[in-house]
Coordinates of C-alpha atoms in Angstrom, one line a residue:
Y170 CA -23.2 -97.4 83.9
K171 CA -21.0 -98.1 80.9
D172 CA -22.8 -100.5 78.4
Q173 CA -25.8 -100.7 80.8
S174 CA -29.4 -99.9 80.0
F175 CA -31.1 -97.7 82.6
F176 CA -34.0 -95.3 82.9
L177 CA -34.1 -91.7 84.1
P178 CA -37.1 -91.0 86.3
V179 CA -38.6 -87.5 85.6
F180 CA -41.2 -85.2 87.2
A181 CA -43.2 -82.2 86.0
D182 CA -43.4 -78.9 87.8
F183 CA -46.7 -76.9 88.2
R184 CA -46.3 -75.5 84.6
G185 CA -45.8 -78.9 83.1
R186 CA -42.1 -78.6 82.5
I187 CA -40.3 -82.0 82.6
Y188 CA -37.1 -82.4 84.6
P189 CA -35.0 -85.6 85.4
L190 CA -34.7 -86.4 89.1
S191 CA -31.1 -87.4 89.0
N192 CA -28.7 -84.6 90.0
Y193 CA -25.8 -84.9 87.5
L194 CA -25.9 -87.7 85.0
N195 CA -29.0 -86.7 83.0
Y196 CA -29.8 -85.4 79.6
Q197 CA -30.4 -81.8 81.0
G198 CA -27.0 -81.7 82.6
G199 CA -23.9 -80.0 81.3
D200 CA -21.9 -80.7 78.2
L201 CA -19.9 -83.6 79.7
A202 CA -23.0 -85.3 81.2
R203 CA -24.9 -85.1 78.0
S204 CA -22.0 -86.4 75.9
L205 CA -21.9 -89.6 78.0
L206 CA -25.5 -90.6 77.4
L207 CA -26.7 -92.7 74.4
F208 CA -30.1 -94.0 73.5
D209 CA -30.5 -97.7 74.4
N210 CA -31.2 -98.8 70.8
G211 CA -29.2 -97.6 67.9
E212 CA -29.8 -97.7 64.1
K213 CA -27.8 -98.1 60.9
L214 CA -27.7 -94.7 59.3
N215 CA -29.9 -94.2 56.3
E216 CA -29.7 -91.2 54.0
T217 CA -31.7 -88.9 56.3
G218 CA -29.5 -90.0 59.3
I219 CA -26.3 -89.2 57.5
E220 CA -27.7 -85.7 56.5
C221 CA -28.8 -84.9 60.1
L222 CA -25.7 -86.2 61.7
N223 CA -23.5 -84.1 59.5
V224 CA -25.6 -80.9 60.1
Y225 CA -25.4 -81.5 63.8
L226 CA -21.6 -82.0 63.7
A227 CA -21.4 -78.6 61.9
N228 CA -23.6 -77.0 64.5
L229 CA -21.4 -78.3 67.3
A230 CA -18.3 -77.1 65.4
G231 CA -19.7 -73.6 65.5
Y232 CA -21.1 -73.3 62.0
D233 CA -24.8 -73.2 63.0
K234 CA -25.3 -69.7 61.4
L235 CA -24.7 -71.2 57.9
S236 CA -27.5 -72.4 55.7
W237 CA -28.5 -76.1 56.0
N238 CA -26.8 -77.0 52.7
D239 CA -23.6 -75.1 53.6
R240 CA -23.5 -77.0 56.9
L241 CA -23.8 -80.3 55.0
N242 CA -20.9 -79.2 52.7
K243 CA -18.8 -78.1 55.8
A244 CA -19.1 -81.4 57.6
P245 CA -16.6 -83.3 55.4
E246 CA -14.0 -80.5 55.9
I247 CA -14.5 -80.8 59.7
I248 CA -14.1 -84.6 59.6
K249 CA -11.0 -84.4 57.4
E250 CA -9.4 -81.7 59.6
Y251 CA -10.0 -83.9 62.7
F252 CA -8.4 -86.9 61.1
E253 CA -5.4 -84.9 59.9
Y254 CA -4.8 -83.6 63.4
V255 CA -5.4 -87.0 65.0
K256 CA -2.5 -88.5 62.9
I257 CA -0.2 -85.9 64.6
S258 CA -1.8 -85.4 68.0
K259 CA -5.2 -85.5 69.6
V260 CA -4.0 -83.1 72.2
K261 CA -2.9 -80.6 69.5
Y262 CA -6.4 -80.8 68.0
I263 CA -8.0 -80.0 71.3
E264 CA -5.6 -77.2 72.1
E265 CA -6.1 -75.5 68.8
N266 CA -9.8 -76.0 68.3
I267 CA -11.4 -76.4 71.7
N268 CA -11.9 -72.6 72.3
R269 CA -14.2 -72.2 69.3
I270 CA -16.4 -75.1 70.2
S271 CA -19.0 -74.3 72.8
E272 CA -19.9 -78.0 73.6
P273 CA -16.6 -79.8 73.0
F274 CA -17.6 -83.1 74.8
Q275 CA -20.7 -83.6 72.7
F276 CA -18.6 -82.7 69.6
M277 CA -16.2 -85.4 70.5
S278 CA -19.0 -87.9 71.1
I279 CA -20.5 -87.3 67.7
M280 CA -17.0 -87.5 66.1
F281 CA -16.5 -90.9 67.7
A282 CA -19.8 -92.1 66.2
I283 CA -18.8 -90.8 62.8
M284 CA -15.4 -92.6 63.1
F285 CA -17.1 -95.9 64.0
Y286 CA -19.6 -95.5 61.1
L287 CA -16.8 -94.8 58.6
K288 CA -15.0 -98.0 59.7
D289 CA -18.2 -100.0 59.4
H290 CA -21.3 -98.8 57.7
N291 CA -23.4 -101.4 59.6
Y292 CA -22.5 -99.7 62.9
K293 CA -25.6 -98.7 64.9
V294 CA -25.5 -95.1 65.9
C295 CA -27.0 -94.5 69.3
N296 CA -26.0 -90.9 69.8
P297 CA -28.8 -88.3 70.4
I298 CA -28.7 -85.2 68.1
L299 CA -30.3 -82.1 69.4
F300 CA -32.1 -79.3 67.5
D301 CA -32.9 -76.1 69.4
A302 CA -35.8 -73.8 68.8
S303 CA -34.8 -70.3 67.7
C304 CA -35.4 -67.9 70.6
S305 CA -38.5 -69.8 71.8
G306 CA -39.9 -67.1 74.1
I307 CA -40.2 -64.7 71.1
Q308 CA -41.5 -67.6 68.9
H309 CA -44.4 -68.1 71.3
I310 CA -45.1 -64.3 71.4
A311 CA -45.0 -64.0 67.6
S312 CA -47.4 -67.0 67.3
L313 CA -49.7 -65.7 70.0
T314 CA -50.1 -62.3 68.4
L315 CA -49.8 -63.7 64.8
E316 CA -47.2 -61.0 63.9
K317 CA -45.6 -62.2 60.7
E318 CA -42.6 -59.9 60.7
L319 CA -41.7 -61.0 64.2
A320 CA -42.4 -64.6 63.3
S321 CA -40.1 -64.4 60.3
N322 CA -37.3 -63.1 62.5
V323 CA -37.5 -66.1 64.8
N324 CA -37.9 -68.7 62.0
V325 CA -41.6 -69.5 62.8
Y326 CA -42.6 -68.3 59.3
S327 CA -40.9 -68.5 55.9
E328 CA -42.0 -67.9 52.3
S329 CA -38.6 -69.0 50.9
L330 CA -38.6 -71.1 47.7
Q331 CA -35.3 -72.7 48.7
P332 CA -35.3 -72.8 52.5
K333 CA -32.2 -75.2 52.8
D334 CA -30.1 -72.6 50.9
D335 CA -31.2 -69.6 53.0
L336 CA -29.4 -68.5 56.1
P337 CA -31.4 -69.0 59.4
E338 CA -32.9 -65.7 60.8
D339 CA -31.2 -64.5 63.9
F340 CA -33.4 -62.5 66.2
Y341 CA -30.5 -61.3 68.3
T342 CA -28.9 -59.7 65.3
Y343 CA -32.2 -58.1 64.3
A344 CA -32.6 -56.6 67.8
L345 CA -28.9 -55.6 67.9
S346 CA -29.3 -53.5 64.7
K347 CA -32.3 -51.7 66.2
I348 CA -30.3 -51.0 69.4
N349 CA -27.2 -49.7 67.6
D350 CA -29.4 -47.5 65.3
R351 CA -30.9 -45.9 68.4
L352 CA -27.4 -45.4 70.0
K353 CA -26.2 -43.5 66.8
K354 CA -29.1 -41.1 67.3
S355 CA -28.5 -40.5 71.0
D356 CA -28.1 -36.9 72.3
I357 CA -25.1 -38.1 74.4
P358 CA -21.9 -38.1 72.4
E359 CA -20.4 -41.0 74.4
L360 CA -23.3 -43.2 73.5
R361 CA -23.1 -42.4 69.8
E362 CA -19.6 -44.0 69.9
I363 CA -20.8 -47.3 71.3
K364 CA -21.4 -50.2 68.9
L365 CA -22.6 -53.2 70.9
T366 CA -22.1 -56.8 69.9
R367 CA -24.5 -59.7 69.6
K368 CA -22.8 -61.4 72.6
I369 CA -23.4 -58.3 74.8
I370 CA -27.1 -58.0 74.2
K371 CA -28.0 -61.7 73.8
R372 CA -28.9 -62.4 77.4
S373 CA -31.1 -59.3 77.6
V374 CA -32.9 -60.2 74.4
M375 CA -33.4 -63.7 75.6
T376 CA -35.0 -62.6 78.8
I377 CA -37.2 -59.8 77.5
P378 CA -40.2 -62.2 77.0
Y379 CA -39.9 -63.0 80.7
N380 CA -40.5 -59.4 81.9
I381 CA -37.0 -58.4 82.8
S382 CA -36.8 -54.9 84.2
M383 CA -34.5 -52.0 83.2
V384 CA -32.4 -52.7 86.3
G385 CA -32.1 -56.3 85.1
V386 CA -30.8 -55.2 81.7
S387 CA -28.3 -52.9 83.4
E388 CA -27.0 -55.8 85.6
Q389 CA -26.7 -58.1 82.6
L390 CA -24.7 -55.6 80.6
M391 CA -22.2 -55.3 83.5
E392 CA -21.1 -58.9 82.8
H393 CA -19.3 -57.4 79.7
F394 CA -18.2 -54.1 81.1
E395 CA -15.8 -53.0 83.9
E396 CA -16.7 -51.0 87.0
M397 CA -14.0 -48.5 88.1
W398 CA -13.7 -45.9 90.9
V399 CA -11.9 -42.6 91.0
L400 CA -11.8 -41.6 94.7
K401 CA -15.5 -41.9 95.6
D402 CA -16.9 -41.6 92.0
R403 CA -18.0 -44.6 90.1
F404 CA -17.5 -45.1 86.3
I405 CA -18.2 -47.8 83.8
K406 CA -15.6 -48.7 81.2
I407 CA -16.8 -49.9 77.8
P408 CA -14.2 -52.0 76.0
G409 CA -12.9 -51.1 72.6
S410 CA -14.6 -54.3 71.2
A411 CA -17.9 -52.6 71.9
T412 CA -17.2 -49.2 70.4
E413 CA -17.3 -47.7 66.9
H414 CA -13.6 -47.0 66.6
G415 CA -12.1 -49.6 68.9
N416 CA -11.3 -47.2 71.7
E417 CA -12.3 -47.6 75.3
I418 CA -15.1 -45.3 76.5
V419 CA -15.8 -44.4 80.2
L420 CA -19.4 -43.6 81.1
T421 CA -20.8 -41.9 84.2
P422 CA -23.5 -43.7 86.1
S423 CA -26.1 -41.4 84.4
Q424 CA -24.8 -42.1 80.9
Y425 CA -24.7 -45.8 81.7
G426 CA -28.3 -45.5 82.9
N427 CA -29.3 -44.0 79.5
L428 CA -27.5 -46.8 77.7
S429 CA -29.6 -49.4 79.7
K430 CA -32.7 -47.4 79.1
I431 CA -32.2 -47.3 75.3
I432 CA -31.7 -51.1 75.2
Y433 CA -34.7 -51.7 77.4
Q434 CA -37.0 -49.4 75.3
V435 CA -35.9 -51.0 72.0
L436 CA -36.7 -54.4 73.3
T437 CA -40.0 -53.5 74.9
I438 CA -41.6 -50.5 73.2
E439 CA -40.2 -51.0 69.6
L440 CA -41.4 -54.5 69.5
P441 CA -45.2 -53.7 69.3
S442 CA -46.5 -57.3 69.6
L443 CA -44.6 -57.8 72.8
K444 CA -45.8 -54.5 74.3
M445 CA -49.4 -55.1 73.3
L446 CA -49.4 -58.6 74.8
T447 CA -47.7 -57.4 78.0
D448 CA -50.2 -54.5 78.4
Y449 CA -53.1 -57.0 77.8
F450 CA -51.8 -59.5 80.4
N451 CA -51.1 -56.7 83.0
S452 CA -54.7 -55.4 82.6
M453 CA -56.1 -58.9 83.1
I454 CA -53.8 -59.4 86.2
D455 CA -55.1 -56.1 87.7
I456 CA -58.6 -57.4 87.4
F457 CA -57.9 -60.8 88.9
I458 CA -56.1 -59.2 91.8
N459 CA -58.9 -56.7 92.3
L460 CA -61.3 -59.6 92.6
N461 CA -58.8 -61.5 94.9
L462 CA -58.7 -64.3 92.4
P463 CA -55.6 -66.3 91.3
I464 CA -54.9 -66.0 87.6
S465 CA -55.6 -69.3 85.8
W466 CA -55.2 -70.7 82.4
I467 CA -55.5 -74.0 80.6
T468 CA -52.5 -75.0 78.4
P469 CA -53.1 -76.3 74.9
A470 CA -52.3 -79.7 76.2
G471 CA -55.2 -79.5 78.7
L472 CA -53.2 -78.8 81.9
K473 CA -55.0 -76.3 84.2
I474 CA -52.7 -73.9 86.0
S475 CA -53.7 -71.6 88.9
Y476 CA -51.1 -69.0 89.8
S477 CA -50.8 -66.3 92.5
N478 CA -48.2 -64.7 94.7
I479 CA -49.1 -63.9 98.3
K480 CA -47.8 -60.8 100.1
F481 CA -45.8 -61.4 103.2
K482 CA -45.4 -59.1 106.2
S483 CA -42.3 -59.0 108.4
I484 CA -42.7 -59.3 112.2
R485 CA -39.9 -59.0 114.7
I486 CA -40.1 -61.4 117.6
K487 CA -38.0 -62.2 120.7
A488 CA -38.2 -65.4 122.6
N489 CA -38.1 -64.9 126.4
I490 CA -36.4 -68.2 127.2
L491 CA -33.1 -66.4 127.9
P492 CA -32.7 -62.7 128.6
T493 CA -29.8 -62.5 126.2
M494 CA -31.7 -63.9 123.2
R495 CA -31.7 -61.6 120.1
T496 CA -34.7 -60.3 118.2
S497 CA -35.5 -62.2 115.0
T498 CA -37.5 -61.3 112.0
I499 CA -40.0 -63.7 110.4
K500 CA -42.3 -63.3 107.4
L501 CA -45.9 -64.3 107.6
P502 CA -48.4 -64.6 104.7
T503 CA -51.2 -62.0 104.4
D504 CA -54.6 -62.2 102.7
S505 CA -53.4 -60.0 99.8
F506 CA -51.8 -60.7 96.5
D507 CA -48.4 -59.2 95.5
K508 CA -49.4 -57.4 92.3
L509 CA -45.9 -56.4 91.3
T510 CA -44.5 -59.9 91.7
M511 CA -47.4 -61.4 89.8
K512 CA -46.9 -59.0 86.9
R513 CA -43.2 -59.7 86.7
S514 CA -43.5 -63.5 87.0
F515 CA -46.6 -64.2 85.0
M516 CA -45.0 -64.0 81.6
P517 CA -42.1 -66.4 82.3
N518 CA -44.4 -68.9 83.9
F519 CA -46.9 -68.6 81.0
I520 CA -44.2 -69.0 78.3
H521 CA -42.7 -72.0 80.1
S522 CA -46.2 -73.6 80.3
L523 CA -46.4 -73.2 76.5
D524 CA -43.0 -74.8 76.0
A525 CA -44.2 -77.6 78.2
A526 CA -47.5 -77.9 76.2
N527 CA -45.5 -78.2 73.0
V528 CA -43.6 -81.1 74.5
H529 CA -46.8 -82.8 75.9
L530 CA -48.5 -82.7 72.5
L531 CA -45.3 -83.9 70.8
L532 CA -45.0 -86.9 73.2
A533 CA -48.6 -87.7 72.6
N534 CA -48.1 -87.8 68.9
I535 CA -44.8 -89.7 69.1
A536 CA -46.0 -92.4 71.5
T537 CA -47.5 -94.6 68.8
L538 CA -44.3 -94.3 66.6
N539 CA -42.0 -95.6 69.4
L540 CA -39.2 -93.1 68.5
P541 CA -36.4 -92.4 71.0
V542 CA -36.8 -88.8 72.2
Y543 CA -35.9 -86.5 75.0
T544 CA -36.5 -82.8 75.4
V545 CA -34.7 -80.0 77.2
H546 CA -37.7 -77.6 77.3
D547 CA -37.3 -76.0 73.8
C548 CA -34.6 -78.4 72.6
F549 CA -35.5 -81.7 71.0
A550 CA -33.3 -84.8 70.8
G551 CA -33.7 -87.9 68.7
T552 CA -31.7 -90.4 66.7
P553 CA -30.3 -89.2 63.3
N554 CA -32.6 -91.3 61.2
N555 CA -35.7 -90.0 62.9
M556 CA -34.7 -86.3 63.3
L557 CA -36.6 -85.0 60.3
T558 CA -39.7 -86.9 61.4
M559 CA -39.2 -85.3 64.9
E560 CA -39.0 -81.9 63.3
K561 CA -42.3 -82.4 61.5
L562 CA -44.0 -83.6 64.7
V563 CA -42.7 -80.6 66.7
K564 CA -44.1 -78.3 64.0
E565 CA -47.4 -80.2 64.1
A566 CA -47.6 -79.8 67.9
F567 CA -46.9 -76.1 67.5
I568 CA -49.6 -75.8 64.8
D569 CA -52.1 -77.5 67.2
I570 CA -51.3 -74.9 69.8
Y571 CA -51.5 -71.7 67.8
F572 CA -52.9 -72.1 64.3
K573 CA -55.8 -74.6 64.6
D574 CA -59.5 -73.6 65.1
E575 CA -59.6 -70.0 66.5
G576 CA -56.1 -69.6 67.8
Y577 CA -54.8 -70.1 71.3
L578 CA -54.9 -66.4 72.3
L579 CA -58.7 -66.2 71.6
K580 CA -59.3 -69.4 73.6
L581 CA -57.2 -67.9 76.5
H582 CA -59.1 -64.7 76.4
K583 CA -62.5 -66.5 76.6
H584 CA -61.2 -68.5 79.6
F585 CA -60.1 -65.2 81.3
V586 CA -63.5 -63.6 80.7
E587 CA -65.4 -66.6 81.9
S588 CA -63.3 -66.7 85.1
I589 CA -64.0 -63.0 85.7
L590 CA -67.7 -63.3 84.9
S591 CA -68.1 -66.2 87.4
A592 CA -66.9 -64.0 90.2
T593 CA -68.7 -60.7 89.4
D594 CA -72.1 -59.4 88.6
Q595 CA -72.4 -58.8 84.9
I596 CA -73.6 -55.5 83.7
Y597 CA -73.3 -56.1 79.9
T598 CA -73.0 -59.3 78.0
K599 CA -71.0 -60.0 74.9
D600 CA -71.5 -62.2 71.9
F601 CA -68.1 -63.8 71.2
D602 CA -69.2 -65.1 67.8
T603 CA -70.3 -61.8 66.3
N604 CA -67.7 -59.9 68.2
T605 CA -70.2 -57.1 68.9
P606 CA -69.2 -54.7 71.7
N607 CA -71.7 -53.6 74.3
T608 CA -69.5 -50.7 75.4
L609 CA -66.5 -48.8 74.1
D610 CA -63.8 -47.1 76.2
N611 CA -62.3 -43.7 75.4
E612 CA -60.0 -45.1 72.7
G613 CA -62.8 -47.1 71.0
N614 CA -61.8 -50.5 72.4
K615 CA -64.5 -53.1 73.0
T616 CA -65.1 -53.9 76.6
I617 CA -67.3 -55.9 78.9
D618 CA -68.4 -54.2 82.1
V619 CA -68.9 -56.1 85.4
M620 CA -69.3 -55.1 89.0
N621 CA -67.2 -56.3 91.9
R622 CA -69.7 -58.0 94.3
F623 CA -67.9 -56.8 97.4
T624 CA -67.0 -53.2 96.6
N625 CA -69.6 -52.4 93.8
E626 CA -66.7 -51.1 91.7
I627 CA -67.3 -51.2 88.0
I628 CA -64.6 -53.1 86.1
S629 CA -64.1 -53.1 82.3
I630 CA -62.6 -56.3 80.9
P631 CA -60.1 -55.4 78.1
E632 CA -60.3 -56.8 74.6
L633 CA -57.6 -58.7 72.8
P634 CA -54.6 -56.7 71.5
K635 CA -55.5 -54.5 68.5
G636 CA -55.0 -56.2 65.2
Y637 CA -55.2 -59.7 66.5
T638 CA -58.7 -60.4 65.2
E639 CA -57.8 -59.3 61.7
R640 CA -54.6 -61.4 61.6
N641 CA -56.5 -64.4 63.0
K642 CA -58.3 -64.7 59.7
D643 CA -54.9 -65.7 58.1
L644 CA -54.2 -68.8 60.1
T645 CA -53.8 -71.0 57.0
S646 CA -51.0 -68.8 55.8
F647 CA -49.2 -69.2 59.1
I648 CA -49.4 -73.0 58.9
K649 CA -47.9 -73.0 55.4
G650 CA -45.2 -70.6 56.5
L651 CA -44.3 -72.8 59.5
L652 CA -44.2 -76.0 57.6
N653 CA -41.9 -74.3 55.1
S654 CA -39.5 -73.0 57.7
K655 CA -36.3 -75.0 57.8
Y656 CA -34.9 -73.4 61.0
F657 CA -37.9 -73.5 63.4
I658 CA -35.7 -76.0 65.2
G659 CA -32.2 -76.9 64.1

C-alpha cells in the first residue's frame, strides 16, 4: 500500500459508533498501524498548521499536561534533542527515550514530517494529528446535568482570561485527591497509610460513567497490586509506590474490600451529578421493564435506538442417538427482561450513542468544507492546518447536543414520558411548558401517575434530577464557557 491511495470501508453499530471493517491496518488500530496511515492529500503548513503540529509533537513526547503555550515552547527542545541524538545514533535515542513515550511510532512519524518540512518549507504534510476529548464519559454527564463544577474539571467549561496559558484540568487527579482524602480519614490504620497514584485509579475513574460495580473496581485495582498466600490465607500486597511513607503494606481481604468500597463510594456517591443521573435512569428502566417495553431514545443526531436484554433459562438435554452421549446445557430466551443487565449496560450504551451523535453532527457540518477527518469515537483527527477549525466544529456539534433550545436531557425525558404514556392508562396529565405538577411524592418531587393496563398497578413517572431545571436557564453561560475552553479536545 506504500504510496497508494485507498479507502477504508466502515460500518456503524446499533448505537451509531463508526468502526473500520479492516482488521489491522486502520486508523483505529494500534500505534504502529496508525503511524503508517497518511491522508491522501497533504498541505503546505501555514501558521496554524505549525502551531498544531508542534503541540501534537509535545503531546506525543509526554508533555500533554503542560499548558498549550508551554507545549509550543517545548517542541523546539524536543526537535533539537532528537537531531542531536540522531547525529550519534538513532538506536541510542530510541533506547533512552522510548520508555517515556506512550505512542512511539506515531511520534516517529510526526518527527519525520517535521524533518521533511525543515528541509523544504514547501513540503506537503499529510500526517493526521489527533486531539482527544478529556474523559469524554464524564464530559457527557456534566453536560447532561449542566453541573458547572464537574464540567470545569473535564474541560467542558472555562472562564479563564488566558486559556492557552492555563494548565488543562485533569479529572483523574481531581478524583484521586478525593479518594486519598477519604483514605486518610479511614478507621483502618493500614488504609490511612495508603496514598494511591493517578495511574492506579485511572481505569476505575474512566469506567465509572459506564456503571462499573464495586467488584469491578476491586478487580481493576489488582492490576497494580500483588496477591500473596500464607498457607491457606490470602493477602494483598500494596507496593511502596502507593503508600504514604514508601513502605509495602499487606492487607487482609476484608481490608482490601474496604479500600475498594471507599474508591467506589467516592466515584459514585460523592459525585452528585453522576448519582442523580444514575438514579433517574434506573427509575426509568424499572418502569420500562414493568411495562415489558424496551427502553428507547433518539440521539441528538436523529438516530432512534431501542434497547433491551432478554433473560435466558438453562435447560439440560441429552440426545438419545447413542447411549453413551453426555448431557449438555443450552440457554433459551424467555419472555422476561433481565433488569440487572439492563441497568448495568444502559449507561455505557447511552454514553457511546452520545459520542456517536457528536461525530455524526460533526461530519454533517464538515461535509461542505471537504476537510480530511477521521474519528476514533471521542478522538478527532485532521491535518495540522485544519485542526483549529476542527476543534471549533467539534465544539459546535457538542453545543447542538446539550446547550441549544431546551437541552438534551429535557428532550430525552419528554421522549421517555411519551413512550410510557403510549403504553399505559393515564391518571394525571402534566403541562411540560409550565412544569406544574399534578401529584407530589413523599419527598416533594413532581410525578405523573399512570396505570399498567395489564396489572392495574399505579406507576409514578419520576421527574428530572433535582436542580436541572434551574441550571437549564443558564445555557448561554455554558456555551460561552465551552467556546472558551482550550482543552475540551487537545
